[in-house]
Coordinates of C-alpha atoms in Angstrom, one line a residue:
X1 CA 6.2 75.8 4.6
X2 CA 4.1 78.3 5.2
X3 CA 2.1 79.4 8.6
X4 CA -0.7 77.8 8.6
X5 CA 0.8 74.5 8.3
X6 CA 3.5 75.3 11.3
X7 CA 2.1 77.4 13.5
X8 CA -1.0 77.0 16.1
X9 CA -1.8 80.5 18.0
X10 CA 1.1 81.7 16.4
X11 CA 4.0 79.3 17.4
X12 CA 5.3 76.5 16.1
X13 CA 3.8 73.5 17.3
X14 CA 7.1 71.8 16.3
X15 CA 9.8 70.7 18.9
X16 CA 12.1 70.6 15.7
X17 CA 11.0 71.2 12.0
X18 CA 14.0 69.2 9.5
X19 CA 15.3 70.9 6.8
X20 CA 17.6 69.1 4.2
X21 CA 19.4 72.4 2.8
X22 CA 20.3 76.2 3.7
X23 CA 16.9 77.0 0.5
X24 CA 14.9 75.8 2.5
X25 CA 15.8 77.9 5.8
X26 CA 16.1 81.2 3.2
X27 CA 12.4 80.6 1.9
X28 CA 11.1 79.7 5.8
X29 CA 12.6 82.9 6.8
X30 CA 10.9 85.3 4.0
X31 CA 7.2 82.8 4.7
X32 CA 6.8 82.5 8.1
X33 CA 10.2 84.0 10.3
X34 CA 8.1 82.9 13.8
X35 CA 9.5 79.0 12.7
X36 CA 12.9 79.4 12.0
X37 CA 13.8 79.0 15.6
X38 CA 12.3 75.6 15.8
X39 CA 14.1 74.8 12.4
X40 CA 17.1 72.6 12.1
X41 CA 19.6 71.9 8.9
X42 CA 19.4 68.2 9.2
X43 CA 19.8 66.3 5.4
X44 CA 17.8 63.8 4.2
X45 CA 18.2 60.0 5.4
X46 CA 15.8 59.0 2.9
X47 CA 17.7 60.2 0.1
X48 CA 21.2 59.2 1.9
X49 CA 19.9 55.5 2.0
X50 CA 19.2 55.7 -1.6
X51 CA 22.6 57.0 -2.1
X52 CA 24.2 54.1 0.4
X53 CA 22.6 51.7 -1.7
X54 CA 23.3 52.5 -5.0
X55 CA 25.9 49.7 -5.2
X56 CA 23.4 47.5 -5.4
X57 CA 21.1 48.6 -8.7
X58 CA 22.0 45.7 -10.3
X59 CA 19.7 43.4 -7.9
X60 CA 17.2 45.5 -7.7
X61 CA 17.1 45.8 -11.1
X62 CA 16.9 41.8 -10.8
X63 CA 14.7 41.3 -7.9
X64 CA 11.9 43.4 -10.9
X65 CA 13.4 40.9 -13.3
X66 CA 14.6 42.8 -15.4
X67 CA 17.3 41.0 -18.0
X68 CA 20.2 42.4 -20.1
X69 CA 19.4 44.8 -22.9
X70 CA 15.6 45.8 -21.4
X71 CA 14.8 49.1 -19.8
X72 CA 12.8 49.0 -16.4
X73 CA 10.8 53.0 -17.2
X74 CA 9.5 53.6 -13.4
X75 CA 5.5 55.2 -13.5
X76 CA 5.3 57.4 -10.0
X77 CA 2.3 59.8 -8.7
X78 CA 1.9 61.6 -5.9
X79 CA -1.1 61.6 -4.3
X80 CA -2.6 64.9 -5.2
X81 CA -5.4 65.5 -7.8
X82 CA -3.6 66.7 -10.1
X83 CA -1.4 64.1 -10.2
X84 CA 0.1 61.5 -12.8
X85 CA -2.7 59.4 -10.9
X86 CA -5.4 61.7 -10.2
X87 CA -8.7 61.5 -9.1
X88 CA -11.0 60.2 -12.7
X89 CA -10.3 63.9 -14.2
X90 CA -7.7 65.0 -15.9
X91 CA -5.8 61.8 -14.7
X92 CA -3.3 60.8 -17.5
X93 CA -2.2 57.3 -16.0
X94 CA -5.1 54.8 -16.6
X95 CA -5.4 55.9 -20.2
X96 CA -1.7 55.2 -20.6
X97 CA -1.0 52.1 -19.6
X98 CA -2.5 50.0 -21.7
X99 CA -1.0 52.3 -25.2
X100 CA 2.5 51.5 -23.2
X101 CA 2.1 47.7 -23.1
X102 CA 1.2 48.0 -26.8
X103 CA 3.3 50.0 -28.0
X104 CA 6.9 49.4 -25.6
X105 CA 8.0 45.1 -27.0
X106 CA 7.6 42.7 -23.7
X107 CA 11.2 42.1 -23.8
X108 CA 13.1 45.7 -24.0
X109 CA 10.8 47.2 -21.8
X110 CA 9.6 46.5 -18.3
X111 CA 7.2 48.1 -16.7
X112 CA 6.4 49.7 -12.2
X113 CA 4.6 52.1 -10.5
X114 CA 5.4 53.6 -7.8
X115 CA 1.9 55.1 -6.2
X116 CA 2.0 57.4 -3.4
X117 CA 0.4 55.4 -0.2
X118 CA -2.5 57.9 0.1
X119 CA -3.5 56.2 -3.0
X120 CA -3.6 53.0 -1.9
X121 CA -4.6 53.9 1.4
X122 CA -7.5 56.7 -0.2
X123 CA -9.0 54.2 -2.8
X124 CA -7.6 51.1 -0.7
X125 CA -5.3 47.5 -2.3
X126 CA -8.2 45.9 -4.0
X127 CA -9.2 48.7 -5.5
X128 CA -6.2 50.1 -7.0
X129 CA -5.4 46.0 -8.2
X130 CA -8.8 46.5 -10.0
X131 CA -8.2 49.0 -11.6
X132 CA -4.6 48.6 -13.0
X133 CA -5.5 44.4 -13.4
X134 CA -5.0 45.0 -17.2
X135 CA -2.2 46.3 -16.7
X136 CA -0.2 44.4 -14.6
X137 CA -1.5 41.2 -16.7
X138 CA 0.6 43.0 -19.5
X139 CA 3.5 42.7 -17.4
X140 CA 3.1 46.2 -15.1
X141 CA 4.6 45.2 -11.3
X142 CA 2.9 47.2 -8.6
X143 CA 6.0 48.4 -6.8
X144 CA 5.3 48.2 -3.0
X145 CA 4.9 51.8 -2.2
X146 CA 6.6 51.6 1.5
X147 CA 9.5 49.2 1.7
X148 CA 10.4 48.8 -1.9
X149 CA 10.0 52.1 -4.0
X150 CA 13.2 53.1 -3.4
X151 CA 15.2 50.3 -4.6
X152 CA 12.8 50.9 -7.9
X153 CA 14.0 54.1 -8.2
X154 CA 17.6 53.0 -8.6
X155 CA 17.1 50.5 -10.8
X156 CA 15.0 52.9 -13.3
X157 CA 16.6 53.2 -16.6
X158 CA 14.0 56.2 -16.7
X159 CA 11.2 57.6 -15.1
X160 CA 7.6 59.0 -16.4
X161 CA 6.3 60.7 -12.7
X162 CA 5.3 64.1 -11.8
X163 CA 5.7 67.0 -9.7
X164 CA 6.3 64.2 -7.1
X165 CA 9.2 63.7 -4.4
X166 CA 9.5 60.5 -6.4
X167 CA 10.6 62.1 -9.3
X168 CA 12.7 64.7 -7.9
X169 CA 14.3 62.3 -6.2
X170 CA 14.6 60.2 -9.7
X171 CA 16.4 63.2 -11.0
X172 CA 18.7 63.7 -8.1
X173 CA 20.1 60.6 -8.8
X174 CA 21.1 60.6 -12.3
X175 CA 17.8 58.9 -14.0
X176 CA 16.0 60.4 -16.9
X177 CA 12.7 61.7 -16.5
X178 CA 9.7 62.6 -18.3
X179 CA 6.7 64.8 -16.5
X180 CA 2.8 63.8 -17.4
X181 CA 1.5 66.0 -14.9
X182 CA 3.5 69.2 -13.6
X183 CA 1.0 70.5 -11.1
X184 CA 3.1 73.4 -11.0
X185 CA 0.1 75.3 -9.3
X186 CA 0.7 73.5 -6.5
X187 CA 4.5 74.0 -6.0
X188 CA 5.9 77.1 -4.2
X189 CA 7.8 78.7 -7.8
X190 CA 10.9 79.8 -5.6
X191 CA 11.6 75.7 -4.4
X192 CA 13.9 74.0 -6.2
X193 CA 11.1 71.7 -7.0
X194 CA 9.2 74.0 -9.0
X195 CA 12.4 74.8 -10.8
X196 CA 12.7 71.1 -11.7
X197 CA 9.2 70.8 -13.7
X198 CA 9.7 74.0 -15.3
X199 CA 13.0 73.0 -17.4
X200 CA 11.9 68.9 -17.1
X201 CA 10.8 67.2 -20.6
X202 CA 7.0 66.8 -20.8
X203 CA 5.6 63.7 -21.8
X204 CA 2.8 63.9 -24.7
X205 CA 0.1 61.3 -24.3
X206 CA -1.2 62.1 -27.5
X207 CA 2.0 61.3 -29.2
X208 CA 3.1 57.9 -30.5
X209 CA 5.0 57.0 -26.2
X210 CA 7.5 54.4 -27.7
X211 CA 9.5 57.4 -29.4
X212 CA 9.5 59.9 -26.2
X213 CA 10.3 56.8 -24.0
X214 CA 13.7 55.9 -26.0
X215 CA 14.8 59.8 -26.7
X216 CA 14.8 59.6 -23.2
X217 CA 17.8 58.7 -22.0
X218 CA 19.3 60.1 -25.4
X219 CA 19.1 63.5 -24.3
X220 CA 21.3 63.2 -21.4
X221 CA 20.6 62.8 -17.0
X222 CA 18.6 66.0 -15.1
X223 CA 20.9 68.6 -14.7
X224 CA 23.5 68.6 -12.3
X225 CA 21.9 71.1 -9.6
X226 CA 18.9 69.0 -9.3
X227 CA 21.1 66.3 -6.6
X228 CA 22.3 69.0 -5.2
X229 CA 18.9 71.1 -3.2
X230 CA 18.0 67.4 -2.0
X231 CA 20.4 67.5 0.6
X232 CA 23.2 69.2 1.3
X233 CA 25.1 66.9 4.1
X234 CA 24.7 63.8 1.6
X235 CA 24.9 61.1 4.4
X236 CA 25.7 63.0 7.4
X237 CA 21.6 63.0 8.2
X238 CA 21.6 59.8 10.7
X239 CA 24.3 62.0 12.9
X240 CA 22.3 65.1 12.7
X241 CA 19.2 63.9 13.7
X242 CA 20.0 62.0 16.6
X243 CA 21.8 64.4 17.8
X244 CA 19.3 67.0 17.6
X245 CA 17.1 64.3 19.3
X246 CA 19.0 63.7 22.1
X247 CA 19.5 67.4 22.5
X248 CA 15.4 67.7 22.9
X249 CA 15.9 64.7 25.6
X250 CA 18.3 66.6 27.2
X251 CA 20.1 63.2 27.5
X252 CA 24.1 62.4 26.6
X253 CA 24.3 61.1 23.2
X254 CA 25.5 57.5 22.8
X255 CA 29.0 57.2 21.8
X256 CA 27.8 55.3 19.1
X257 CA 28.3 55.6 15.4
X258 CA 24.4 57.0 14.0
X259 CA 23.5 54.7 11.3
X260 CA 20.9 54.1 9.0
X261 CA 18.8 51.0 8.0
X262 CA 20.2 49.5 5.0
X263 CA 17.7 49.3 2.3
X264 CA 16.3 46.0 1.9
X265 CA 16.8 43.7 -1.0
X266 CA 12.9 43.3 -2.4
X267 CA 11.0 40.0 -3.1
X268 CA 12.0 38.7 -6.6
X269 CA 9.1 39.9 -8.4
X270 CA 9.7 38.9 -12.1
X271 CA 6.8 40.0 -15.1
X272 CA 3.5 37.7 -15.7
X273 CA 2.0 38.1 -18.7
X274 CA -1.0 36.6 -19.1
X275 CA -2.2 38.8 -21.7
X276 CA -2.0 37.8 -25.1
X277 CA 1.5 38.6 -27.0
X278 CA 1.4 38.8 -30.5
X279 CA 5.1 38.1 -31.8
X280 CA 6.0 39.7 -35.1
X281 CA 9.3 37.2 -35.8
X282 CA 12.4 37.1 -39.3
X283 CA 13.7 34.4 -39.8
X284 CA 16.5 34.4 -41.4
X285 CA 19.1 30.6 -41.4
X286 CA 19.8 30.3 -37.3
X287 CA 19.0 33.6 -36.6
X288 CA 16.2 35.4 -35.3
X289 CA 14.8 38.8 -34.6
X290 CA 11.3 39.0 -32.2
X291 CA 9.4 41.4 -30.8
X292 CA 6.3 40.7 -28.6
X293 CA 4.1 42.8 -27.9
X294 CA 0.7 43.6 -27.0
X295 CA -0.5 45.0 -30.4
X296 CA 1.7 44.4 -33.6
X297 CA 1.5 47.9 -35.6
X298 CA 0.2 48.0 -39.1
X299 CA 3.4 48.5 -40.6
X300 CA 5.4 45.6 -38.2
X301 CA 7.7 43.8 -40.7
X302 CA 8.2 40.0 -40.8
X303 CA 6.3 37.0 -39.9
X304 CA 3.2 37.1 -37.5
X305 CA 2.2 34.8 -34.5
X306 CA 0.0 34.8 -31.3
X307 CA 1.3 33.2 -27.6
X308 CA 0.0 33.2 -24.9
X309 CA -0.3 31.8 -21.0
X310 CA -2.6 28.9 -20.0
X311 CA -4.0 31.4 -17.5
X312 CA -5.2 34.1 -19.5
X313 CA -7.8 36.2 -18.4
X314 CA -9.1 35.7 -22.2
X315 CA -10.2 32.0 -22.8
X316 CA -10.5 33.0 -26.9
X317 CA -7.3 33.8 -26.2
X318 CA -6.3 30.2 -26.0
X319 CA -8.5 29.0 -29.2
X320 CA -6.6 31.7 -30.9
X321 CA -2.7 31.0 -30.0
X322 CA -0.3 29.2 -32.6
X323 CA 1.4 29.8 -29.2
X324 CA 0.6 28.3 -25.3
X325 CA 3.0 28.9 -22.1
X326 CA 3.0 27.7 -18.8
X327 CA 5.7 28.6 -15.9
X328 CA 6.1 26.4 -13.1
X329 CA 7.9 23.4 -11.9
X330 CA 8.9 20.4 -14.4
X331 CA 7.7 18.3 -12.1
X332 CA 5.1 19.8 -10.4
X333 CA 2.1 16.8 -9.5
X334 CA -0.6 19.2 -10.0
X335 CA -0.1 18.7 -13.6
X336 CA 1.1 15.7 -14.0
X337 CA 4.7 16.7 -15.2
X338 CA 5.6 18.8 -18.3
X339 CA 5.3 16.1 -20.4
X340 CA 1.7 15.1 -19.9
X341 CA 0.8 19.7 -19.8
X342 CA 2.0 19.2 -23.2
X343 CA 0.5 16.6 -24.3
X344 CA -3.0 17.7 -23.0
X345 CA -2.6 21.4 -24.4
X346 CA -1.9 20.2 -28.0
X347 CA -5.0 17.9 -27.7
X348 CA -7.7 20.9 -26.3
X349 CA -6.5 23.4 -28.5
X350 CA -6.4 22.5 -31.9
X351 CA -5.0 25.2 -33.3
X352 CA -1.9 25.4 -30.7
X353 CA 1.0 24.8 -32.5
X354 CA 3.3 24.4 -30.2
X355 CA 3.3 24.1 -26.0
X356 CA 5.6 25.9 -23.9
X357 CA 6.0 24.8 -20.0
X358 CA 9.0 27.2 -18.7
X359 CA 10.4 25.4 -16.3
X360 CA 13.4 28.3 -14.7
X361 CA 14.1 31.7 -15.3
X362 CA 16.7 30.3 -18.1
X363 CA 15.0 26.9 -20.0
X364 CA 12.0 25.6 -21.2
X365 CA 10.6 22.6 -22.5
X366 CA 8.5 22.4 -25.8
X367 CA 5.7 20.2 -27.8
X368 CA 5.2 21.1 -31.4
X369 CA 1.7 20.1 -33.0
X370 CA 3.9 17.7 -35.1
X371 CA 5.6 15.4 -32.5
X372 CA 8.5 17.4 -32.1
X373 CA 9.6 18.0 -28.5
X374 CA 12.8 19.9 -26.8
X375 CA 14.8 21.3 -23.9
X376 CA 15.0 24.8 -24.9
X377 CA 18.3 25.9 -22.2
X378 CA 20.0 29.7 -22.1
X379 CA 23.4 30.0 -23.3
X380 CA 26.3 32.2 -21.0
X381 CA 25.4 35.0 -22.8
X382 CA 21.5 34.5 -23.3
X383 CA 19.2 36.2 -20.3
X384 CA 15.8 36.2 -22.0
X385 CA 11.9 35.0 -21.1
X386 CA 12.1 31.5 -21.2
X387 CA 8.8 32.1 -23.9
X388 CA 10.9 34.0 -26.1
X389 CA 12.7 31.5 -26.9
X390 CA 10.1 29.1 -27.5
X391 CA 8.7 31.9 -30.3
X392 CA 11.8 31.9 -31.5
X393 CA 11.7 28.2 -32.2
X394 CA 8.2 28.1 -33.3
X395 CA 8.9 30.6 -36.5
X396 CA 12.3 29.2 -37.3
X397 CA 10.5 25.4 -37.9
X398 CA 7.4 27.7 -39.0
X399 CA 10.0 28.8 -42.3
X400 CA 10.2 24.4 -42.9
X401 CA 13.6 24.1 -40.6
X402 CA 13.9 20.9 -38.4
X403 CA 16.0 19.7 -35.7
X404 CA 18.7 17.5 -35.7
X405 CA 18.5 14.4 -34.4
X406 CA 21.9 15.8 -31.7
X407 CA 20.4 19.2 -31.6
X408 CA 20.9 22.5 -32.8
X409 CA 21.8 26.4 -31.6
X410 CA 19.6 29.5 -32.8
X411 CA 20.6 33.3 -32.1
X412 CA 17.6 35.0 -30.9
X413 CA 18.0 39.0 -31.1
X414 CA 16.0 40.8 -29.0
X415 CA 16.2 44.2 -26.6
X416 CA 19.2 45.1 -29.0
X417 CA 21.1 41.8 -28.1
X418 CA 22.4 38.3 -28.9
X419 CA 21.2 35.2 -27.5
X420 CA 22.3 31.9 -28.2
X421 CA 19.8 29.2 -27.8
X422 CA 20.3 25.8 -27.1
X423 CA 17.5 23.6 -28.4
X424 CA 18.0 19.2 -27.7
X425 CA 16.1 17.3 -28.5
X426 CA 14.3 14.8 -25.6
X427 CA 12.9 11.2 -26.2
X428 CA 8.9 11.2 -25.1
X429 CA 8.1 9.2 -21.7
X430 CA 4.5 7.4 -21.9
X431 CA 2.0 8.0 -20.3
X432 CA -1.2 5.4 -19.1
X433 CA -4.6 6.4 -19.4
X434 CA -5.2 6.3 -15.8
X435 CA -3.1 9.5 -16.7
X436 CA -5.4 11.4 -18.5
X437 CA -8.1 10.0 -15.7

């Protein structure tokens, strides 16, 4: 709010300068009194749409493939050079992403990035996806910067961001925020956003990341005053804005209520990790504790095996993997069905001990090196990646156990929850030599 942005030849060049809170009007009077006559207090339609959509938080989480017990961490950046995703100089995000993938267990955390539209349009979508390709192969979701970012913020358990409005919206909604770039020189020191930036906890990009993220919710949500200054008239922006529009048009306002478009339910976008995963397990009877991540800490306890998706970018990963995974329709004719696919994988990769075909969000089919064929299905209390169920079975079998003829039930522990997994033997289906060709 300064004269260089608001005035032309000493007069306001807009017919309406929409403010969301009287605090902004008081600052405007101090810094650019000539623009006061054009101002109108009309709330914040963006925030009003978010408030109206809060009951749908669970849906937005499911749209991003967030499982029970998982925490969704949203990474947000404004478009200034000093932002989280900056100009290539001091920007933090690109170097942080590989470490987040390495330190945050895949079953405990879901990562999503909300980048300002100007970042996408300034560099181009192809360049952004190329820069973040490795992170996406480790499970990062790139959120639509126009149509889906509000839903991601509503779904978040924590947000790592900067001095942009997304961080402030998140704090106003009660989402714990960790600042990776404060950009305080860019802000009016009297603005509520500047006060929020001064008070918000900082991310130490050189310190252990997992401990900082885990600590964040324990510190409690942001101060209640954050929401106070987003809008002074929550839920009323549609009414106030329409009233102002028709006043400018010198037309009578319609009698029907003014309404905002509800936030749409985003397309289903579950994580698809094609990068190699190190899987740590501890087996105690039918109980299997599991933790999967891109790197295994040197001090980690338990047994270790390697799992990778067949579509990995690194073919060397397929040569060393103990477990190879694929997802899709079990009867996909291109693959010859899951039985043929699992047979071919074990034949092609001698190191592989288990081929896993995930046929849906709650089940998978596996074939082991010693000839066992099983269907793994989630129990009513289970909600995890089927590939994690398969790794749990691999660990349990590697500990010397065998699946009885009538099957068994394992209890996998991940993301702070126990997940019952039914293991049922499947009769292998013979296939002809013609199918191999």
